[in-house]
PDB file of C-alpha atoms in Angstrom:
ATOM      1  CA  MET A  30     -87.100  -8.603 157.002  1.00 42.00           C
ATOM      2  CA  ALA A  31     -88.452  -6.660 154.031  1.00 44.00           C
ATOM      3  CA  GLU A  32     -92.033  -7.096 153.144  1.00 47.00           C
ATOM      4  CA  THR A  33     -92.901  -8.910 149.964  1.00 44.00           C
ATOM      5  CA  PRO A  34     -94.290  -6.958 146.943  1.00 47.00           C
ATOM      6  CA  ARG A  35     -97.646  -8.524 147.613  1.00 51.00           C
ATOM      7  CA  ASN A  36     -97.915  -6.483 150.863  1.00 55.00           C
ATOM      8  CA  ASN A  37     -96.902  -3.171 149.310  1.00 72.00           C
ATOM      9  CA  ARG A  38     -99.138  -0.828 147.311  1.00 78.00           C
ATOM     10  CA  LEU A  39     -97.518   0.675 144.262  1.00 76.00           C
ATOM     11  CA  ASN A  40     -97.033   4.396 143.560  1.00 74.00           C
ATOM     12  CA  PRO A  41     -99.050   4.988 140.254  1.00 63.00           C
ATOM     13  CA  LEU A  42     -95.920   6.908 138.927  1.00 60.00           C
ATOM     14  CA  VAL A  43     -93.745   3.889 139.141  1.00 57.00           C
ATOM     15  CA  GLY A  44     -91.937   3.255 135.889  1.00 57.00           C
ATOM     16  CA  LYS A  45     -92.452   6.793 134.612  1.00 59.00           C
ATOM     17  CA  SER A  46     -89.959   7.711 131.839  1.00 59.00           C
ATOM     18  CA  SER A  47     -88.150  10.908 131.213  1.00 52.00           C
ATOM     19  CA  PRO A  48     -90.331  13.860 130.138  1.00 50.00           C
ATOM     20  CA  ALA A  49     -91.353  13.905 126.473  1.00 53.00           C
ATOM     21  CA  HIS A  50     -90.590  16.991 124.402  1.00 60.00           C
ATOM     22  CA  GLU A  51     -91.826  17.325 120.911  1.00 64.00           C
ATOM     23  CA  VAL A  52     -90.297  19.445 118.200  1.00 60.00           C
ATOM     24  CA  ASN A  53     -92.016  21.911 115.884  1.00 58.00           C
ATOM     25  CA  ILE A  54     -91.696  20.863 112.240  1.00 47.00           C
ATOM     26  CA  TYR A  55     -91.661  24.526 111.173  1.00 46.00           C
ATOM     27  CA  ALA A  56     -89.054  25.529 113.695  1.00 50.00           C
ATOM     28  CA  GLY A  57     -85.185  25.433 113.514  1.00 49.00           C
ATOM     29  CA  ARG A  58     -82.568  26.562 110.996  1.00 46.00           C
ATOM     30  CA  PRO A  59     -82.755  25.841 107.232  1.00 45.00           C
ATOM     31  CA  ALA A  60     -80.656  23.212 105.559  1.00 43.00           C
ATOM     32  CA  GLN A  61     -76.960  23.938 105.146  1.00 46.00           C
ATOM     33  CA  GLY A  62     -76.460  26.211 102.149  1.00 44.00           C
ATOM     34  CA  HIS A  63     -80.186  27.017 101.843  1.00 45.00           C
ATOM     35  CA  SER A  64     -82.240  29.789 103.084  1.00 42.00           C
ATOM     36  CA  GLY A  65     -86.023  30.332 103.542  1.00 46.00           C
ATOM     37  CA  ASN A  66     -88.689  27.527 103.372  1.00 60.00           C
ATOM     38  CA  LEU A  67     -87.440  24.098 102.319  1.00 61.00           C
ATOM     39  CA  THR A  68     -89.130  22.333  99.409  1.00 60.00           C
ATOM     40  CA  GLY A  69     -88.861  18.981  97.711  1.00 79.00           C
ATOM     41  CA  ASN A  70     -86.883  16.157  99.295  1.00 82.00           C
ATOM     42  CA  ARG A  71     -85.323  18.377 101.866  1.00 85.00           C
ATOM     43  CA  ARG A  72     -88.767  19.326 103.171  1.00 87.00           C
ATOM     44  CA  ILE A  73     -89.799  15.655 103.197  1.00 88.00           C
ATOM     45  CA  LEU A  74     -86.772  14.633 105.163  1.00 89.00           C
ATOM     46  CA  LYS A  75     -87.085  17.504 107.707  1.00 90.00           C
ATOM     47  CA  ASP A  76     -90.762  16.888 108.316  1.00 92.00           C
ATOM     48  CA  THR A  77     -90.242  13.167 108.573  1.00 92.00           C
ATOM     49  CA  ALA A  78     -87.463  13.509 111.138  1.00 93.00           C
ATOM     50  CA  ALA A  79     -89.730  15.678 113.239  1.00 94.00           C
ATOM     51  CA  ASP A  80     -92.710  13.258 112.920  1.00 95.00           C
ATOM     52  CA  ILE A  81     -90.580  10.280 113.885  1.00 96.00           C
ATOM     53  CA  PHE A  82     -89.123  12.105 116.876  1.00 96.00           C
ATOM     54  CA  ASN A  83     -92.589  13.343 118.060  1.00 96.00           C
ATOM     55  CA  GLY A  84     -93.923   9.862 117.586  1.00 97.00           C
ATOM     56  CA  MET A  85     -91.340   8.543 119.913  1.00 97.00           C
ATOM     57  CA  GLN A  86     -92.342  11.256 122.488  1.00 96.00           C
ATOM     58  CA  ASN A  87     -96.038  10.356 122.088  1.00 97.00           C
ATOM     59  CA  TRP A  88     -95.141   6.710 122.730  1.00 97.00           C
ATOM     60  CA  LYS A  89     -93.474   7.694 125.988  1.00 96.00           C
ATOM     61  CA  HIS A  90     -96.648   9.521 127.071  1.00 97.00           C
ATOM     62  CA  HIS A  91     -98.842   6.360 126.366  1.00 98.00           C
ATOM     63  CA  GLN A  92     -96.125   4.126 128.009  1.00 97.00           C
ATOM     64  CA  ASP A  93     -96.281   6.204 131.167  1.00 97.00           C
ATOM     65  CA  LYS A  94    -100.005   6.114 131.310  1.00 97.00           C
ATOM     66  CA  GLY A  95     -99.894   2.384 130.862  1.00 97.00           C
ATOM     67  CA  CYS A  96     -97.580   2.117 133.938  1.00 97.00           C
ATOM     68  CA  VAL A  97    -100.199   3.984 135.917  1.00 97.00           C
ATOM     69  CA  VAL A  98    -103.079   1.715 134.803  1.00 97.00           C
ATOM     70  CA  ILE A  99    -101.144  -1.501 135.522  1.00 97.00           C
ATOM     71  CA  SER A 100    -100.172  -0.065 138.956  1.00 96.00           C
ATOM     72  CA  ASN A 101    -103.814   0.592 139.639  1.00 96.00           C
ATOM     73  CA  ILE A 102    -104.722  -2.987 138.620  1.00 96.00           C
ATOM     74  CA  PHE A 103    -101.982  -4.283 140.872  1.00 96.00           C
ATOM     75  CA  ASN A 104    -103.345  -2.230 143.909  1.00 96.00           C
ATOM     76  CA  MET A 105    -106.858  -3.317 143.107  1.00 95.00           C
ATOM     77  CA  ARG A 106    -105.855  -6.963 143.252  1.00 94.00           C
ATOM     78  CA  LEU A 107    -104.237  -6.256 146.683  1.00 94.00           C
ATOM     79  CA  GLU A 108    -107.462  -4.658 147.911  1.00 94.00           C
ATOM     80  CA  LEU A 109    -109.772  -7.368 146.518  1.00 93.00           C
ATOM     81  CA  PRO A 110    -107.818 -10.639 146.467  1.00 91.00           C
ATOM     82  CA  ASN A 111    -110.845 -12.858 146.442  1.00 91.00           C
ATOM     83  CA  VAL A 112    -112.860 -11.066 143.697  1.00 93.00           C
ATOM     84  CA  LYS A 113    -111.898 -12.382 140.219  1.00 90.00           C
ATOM     85  CA  PHE A 114    -113.709  -9.640 138.233  1.00 91.00           C
ATOM     86  CA  PRO A 115    -113.865  -6.391 140.333  1.00 94.00           C
ATOM     87  CA  ASP A 116    -116.059  -3.658 138.896  1.00 94.00           C
ATOM     88  CA  ARG A 117    -113.061  -1.438 138.151  1.00 95.00           C
ATOM     89  CA  LEU A 118    -111.253  -4.079 136.214  1.00 96.00           C
ATOM     90  CA  SER A 119    -113.050  -3.681 132.842  1.00 96.00           C
ATOM     91  CA  GLY A 120    -112.358   0.125 132.902  1.00 97.00           C
ATOM     92  CA  TYR A 121    -108.698  -0.434 133.536  1.00 97.00           C
ATOM     93  CA  VAL A 122    -108.370  -3.005 130.814  1.00 97.00           C
ATOM     94  CA  SER A 123    -110.246  -0.883 128.306  1.00 97.00           C
ATOM     95  CA  GLU A 124    -107.921   1.978 129.042  1.00 98.00           C
ATOM     96  CA  LEU A 125    -104.858  -0.173 128.638  1.00 97.00           C
ATOM     97  CA  LYS A 126    -106.338  -1.591 125.315  1.00 97.00           C
ATOM     98  CA  GLN A 127    -106.867   1.991 124.089  1.00 98.00           C
ATOM     99  CA  LEU A 128    -103.248   2.891 124.820  1.00 98.00           C
ATOM    100  CA  CYS A 129    -102.016  -0.179 122.901  1.00 98.00           C
ATOM    101  CA  GLU A 130    -104.196   0.844 119.955  1.00 98.00           C
ATOM    102  CA  GLN A 131    -102.719   4.405 120.140  1.00 98.00           C
ATOM    103  CA  MET A 132     -99.257   2.932 120.276  1.00 98.00           C
ATOM    104  CA  ALA A 133    -100.057   0.719 117.159  1.00 98.00           C
ATOM    105  CA  GLU A 134    -101.039   3.912 115.336  1.00 98.00           C
ATOM    106  CA  ILE A 135     -97.697   5.428 116.188  1.00 98.00           C
ATOM    107  CA  VAL A 136     -95.876   2.307 114.657  1.00 98.00           C
ATOM    108  CA  GLU A 137     -98.048   2.484 111.543  1.00 98.00           C
ATOM    109  CA  GLY A 138     -97.021   6.047 111.295  1.00 97.00           C
ATOM    110  CA  PHE A 139     -93.345   5.109 111.495  1.00 98.00           C
ATOM    111  CA  GLN A 140     -93.873   2.514 108.766  1.00 97.00           C
ATOM    112  CA  THR A 141     -95.410   5.176 106.488  1.00 97.00           C
ATOM    113  CA  LYS A 142     -92.521   7.526 107.096  1.00 95.00           C
ATOM    114  CA  LEU A 143     -90.025   4.719 106.274  1.00 96.00           C
ATOM    115  CA  LYS A 144     -91.745   4.186 102.954  1.00 95.00           C
ATOM    116  CA  ASN A 145     -91.540   7.926 102.205  1.00 91.00           C
ATOM    117  CA  LEU A 146     -87.827   8.022 103.048  1.00 91.00           C
ATOM    118  CA  THR A 147     -87.150   4.900 100.999  1.00 92.00           C
ATOM    119  CA  ALA A 148     -88.744   6.673  98.054  1.00 90.00           C
ATOM    120  CA  VAL A 149     -86.633   9.768  98.603  1.00 88.00           C
ATOM    121  CA  SER A 150     -83.526   7.652  98.932  1.00 83.00           C
ATOM    122  CA  ALA A 151     -84.199   5.996  95.530  1.00 87.00           C
ATOM    123  CA  LEU A 152     -84.593   9.440  93.964  1.00 80.00           C
ATOM    124  CA  GLU A 153     -81.333  10.655  95.520  1.00 73.00           C
ATOM    125  CA  LYS A 154     -79.293   7.576  94.814  1.00 74.00           C
ATOM    126  CA  SER A 155     -77.424   9.137  91.913  1.00 62.00           C
ATOM    127  CA  SER A 156     -76.195  12.001  94.102  1.00 64.00           C
ATOM    128  CA  SER A 157     -73.655  11.593  96.879  1.00 62.00           C
ATOM    129  CA  ALA A 158     -74.139  14.975  98.329  1.00 67.00           C
ATOM    130  CA  PRO A 159     -75.966  15.164 101.617  1.00 69.00           C
ATOM    131  CA  LEU A 160     -79.235  17.113 101.610  1.00 68.00           C
ATOM    132  CA  PHE A 161     -78.409  18.662 105.057  1.00 74.00           C
ATOM    133  CA  ILE A 162     -75.098  18.507 106.912  1.00 76.00           C
ATOM    134  CA  SER A 163     -73.491  15.060 106.533  1.00 83.00           C
ATOM    135  CA  TRP A 164     -76.221  12.362 106.401  1.00 86.00           C
ATOM    136  CA  THR A 165     -77.143  10.741 103.112  1.00 87.00           C
ATOM    137  CA  THR A 166     -80.779   9.838 102.495  1.00 88.00           C
ATOM    138  CA  GLU A 167     -79.807   6.192 102.869  1.00 88.00           C
ATOM    139  CA  HIS A 168     -78.465   6.955 106.365  1.00 89.00           C
ATOM    140  CA  PHE A 169     -81.893   8.460 107.208  1.00 91.00           C
ATOM    141  CA  CYS A 170     -83.456   5.159 105.941  1.00 92.00           C
ATOM    142  CA  LYS A 171     -81.163   3.075 107.996  1.00 94.00           C
ATOM    143  CA  ILE A 172     -81.854   4.908 111.247  1.00 95.00           C
ATOM    144  CA  THR A 173     -85.618   5.003 110.546  1.00 96.00           C
ATOM    145  CA  ARG A 174     -85.689   1.323 109.683  1.00 97.00           C
ATOM    146  CA  ALA A 175     -83.999   0.453 112.986  1.00 97.00           C
ATOM    147  CA  ILE A 176     -86.588   2.569 114.903  1.00 97.00           C
ATOM    148  CA  VAL A 177     -89.477   0.914 113.006  1.00 98.00           C
ATOM    149  CA  GLU A 178     -88.252  -2.600 113.665  1.00 98.00           C
ATOM    150  CA  ALA A 179     -87.610  -1.944 117.395  1.00 98.00           C
ATOM    151  CA  TYR A 180     -91.090  -0.390 118.032  1.00 98.00           C
ATOM    152  CA  GLN A 181     -92.802  -3.108 115.995  1.00 98.00           C
ATOM    153  CA  GLN A 182     -91.231  -5.655 118.445  1.00 98.00           C
ATOM    154  CA  GLU A 183     -92.078  -3.616 121.472  1.00 98.00           C
ATOM    155  CA  LEU A 184     -95.714  -3.215 120.304  1.00 98.00           C
ATOM    156  CA  LYS A 185     -96.033  -6.979 120.084  1.00 98.00           C
ATOM    157  CA  LEU A 186     -94.810  -7.285 123.658  1.00 97.00           C
ATOM    158  CA  HIS A 187     -97.230  -4.642 124.916  1.00 98.00           C
ATOM    159  CA  GLN A 188    -100.125  -6.330 123.104  1.00 97.00           C
ATOM    160  CA  SER A 189     -99.140  -9.722 124.597  1.00 97.00           C
ATOM    161  CA  LEU A 190     -98.926  -8.167 128.055  1.00 97.00           C
ATOM    162  CA  LEU A 191    -102.330  -6.582 127.613  1.00 96.00           C
ATOM    163  CA  LEU A 192    -103.884  -9.972 127.185  1.00 94.00           C
ATOM    164  CA  ARG A 193    -102.185 -11.471 130.155  1.00 96.00           C
ATOM    165  CA  ILE A 194    -102.856  -8.636 132.462  1.00 94.00           C
ATOM    166  CA  ALA A 195    -106.557  -8.789 131.779  1.00 87.00           C
ATOM    167  CA  ASP A 196    -106.713 -12.395 133.074  1.00 89.00           C
ATOM    168  CA  CYS A 197    -104.227 -12.173 135.844  1.00 94.00           C
ATOM    169  CA  THR A 198    -105.374 -12.362 139.412  1.00 93.00           C
ATOM    170  CA  ASP A 199    -101.978 -12.716 141.139  1.00 94.00           C
ATOM    171  CA  PRO A 200    -100.406  -9.397 142.205  1.00 92.00           C
ATOM    172  CA  ASP A 201     -96.898 -10.891 142.134  1.00 93.00           C
ATOM    173  CA  VAL A 202     -97.359 -11.900 138.473  1.00 96.00           C
ATOM    174  CA  LEU A 203     -98.899  -8.485 137.781  1.00 95.00           C
ATOM    175  CA  LEU A 204     -95.714  -6.945 139.281  1.00 95.00           C
ATOM    176  CA  PHE A 205     -93.618  -8.932 136.734  1.00 96.00           C
ATOM    177  CA  TYR A 206     -95.920  -7.771 133.863  1.00 96.00           C
ATOM    178  CA  LEU A 207     -95.443  -4.116 134.993  1.00 96.00           C
ATOM    179  CA  SER A 208     -91.692  -4.630 134.969  1.00 96.00           C
ATOM    180  CA  CYS A 209     -91.882  -5.933 131.447  1.00 95.00           C
ATOM    181  CA  TRP A 210     -94.032  -2.970 130.329  1.00 96.00           C
ATOM    182  CA  THR A 211     -91.693  -0.531 132.057  1.00 95.00           C
ATOM    183  CA  HIS A 212     -88.374  -1.944 130.905  1.00 95.00           C
ATOM    184  CA  GLN A 213     -89.224  -2.007 127.124  1.00 96.00           C
ATOM    185  CA  PRO A 214     -86.409  -4.497 126.233  1.00 95.00           C
ATOM    186  CA  TYR A 215     -86.585  -3.793 122.545  1.00 97.00           C
ATOM    187  CA  LEU A 216     -86.164  -0.042 122.773  1.00 96.00           C
ATOM    188  CA  ASP A 217     -82.434   0.497 123.244  1.00 92.00           C
ATOM    189  CA  ILE A 218     -81.366   3.883 124.453  1.00 91.00           C
ATOM    190  CA  SER A 219     -79.290   4.287 121.311  1.00 94.00           C
ATOM    191  CA  LEU A 220     -82.514   4.748 119.309  1.00 94.00           C
ATOM    192  CA  GLU A 221     -83.407   7.950 121.096  1.00 93.00           C
ATOM    193  CA  LYS A 222     -79.888   9.211 120.631  1.00 95.00           C
ATOM    194  CA  GLN A 223     -80.197   8.604 116.921  1.00 94.00           C
ATOM    195  CA  ALA A 224     -83.479  10.365 116.838  1.00 95.00           C
ATOM    196  CA  HIS A 225     -81.940  13.385 118.494  1.00 94.00           C
ATOM    197  CA  CYS A 226     -79.141  13.205 115.929  1.00 92.00           C
ATOM    198  CA  MET A 227     -81.731  13.119 113.208  1.00 93.00           C
ATOM    199  CA  ILE A 228     -83.447  16.268 114.263  1.00 92.00           C
ATOM    200  CA  LYS A 229     -80.210  17.978 114.830  1.00 92.00           C
ATOM    201  CA  GLU A 230     -79.110  16.962 111.380  1.00 87.00           C
ATOM    202  CA  THR A 231     -82.238  18.380 109.732  1.00 88.00           C
ATOM    203  CA  GLY A 232     -81.960  21.672 111.701  1.00 85.00           C
ATOM    204  CA  HIS A 233     -84.756  21.350 114.315  1.00 72.00           C
ATOM    205  CA  VAL A 234     -82.319  22.030 117.193  1.00 62.00           C
TER     206      VAL A 234
END
């Protein structure tokens, strides 16, 4: 008969996501039909696409670190089942809080980028010609808006988990919280595919 999760220590790397790779906003090919350095709205769109993609990669990095922290809390609770506030707990909780704050900064950055794209879309509304290969500025807005809304929801979940993890003394419940943190139910795989399409559209890859 298999042991229950309560009797098994966790590998700190549990829940680790795929490696994060950032893109250089100055790299890649120029927009279709244009040579040299981009200016104006094309520059804004290209830089914004890279910033959004890189923000998603940074989120992955913080997400993975959070998995390690929660695993450490789980293992600590196994080692010290009768100690409600072990000495290491405050350090782990502070680290997890800092990660949530950094993730909140990423989401705020996404919101700013969406405002910029919305402004560009308003300026380009009279033109149906794409600024790059095939995407209209409105399509850039649509994809970015979906990314922003998903990460806003996921951030709320992470912040809620932070509060619960800080007070939890039951390793089995902590294992459930780790699963919630790892699974990220609001971040559909299609969002990352769309982000890859965005940087491909703007010539980064």
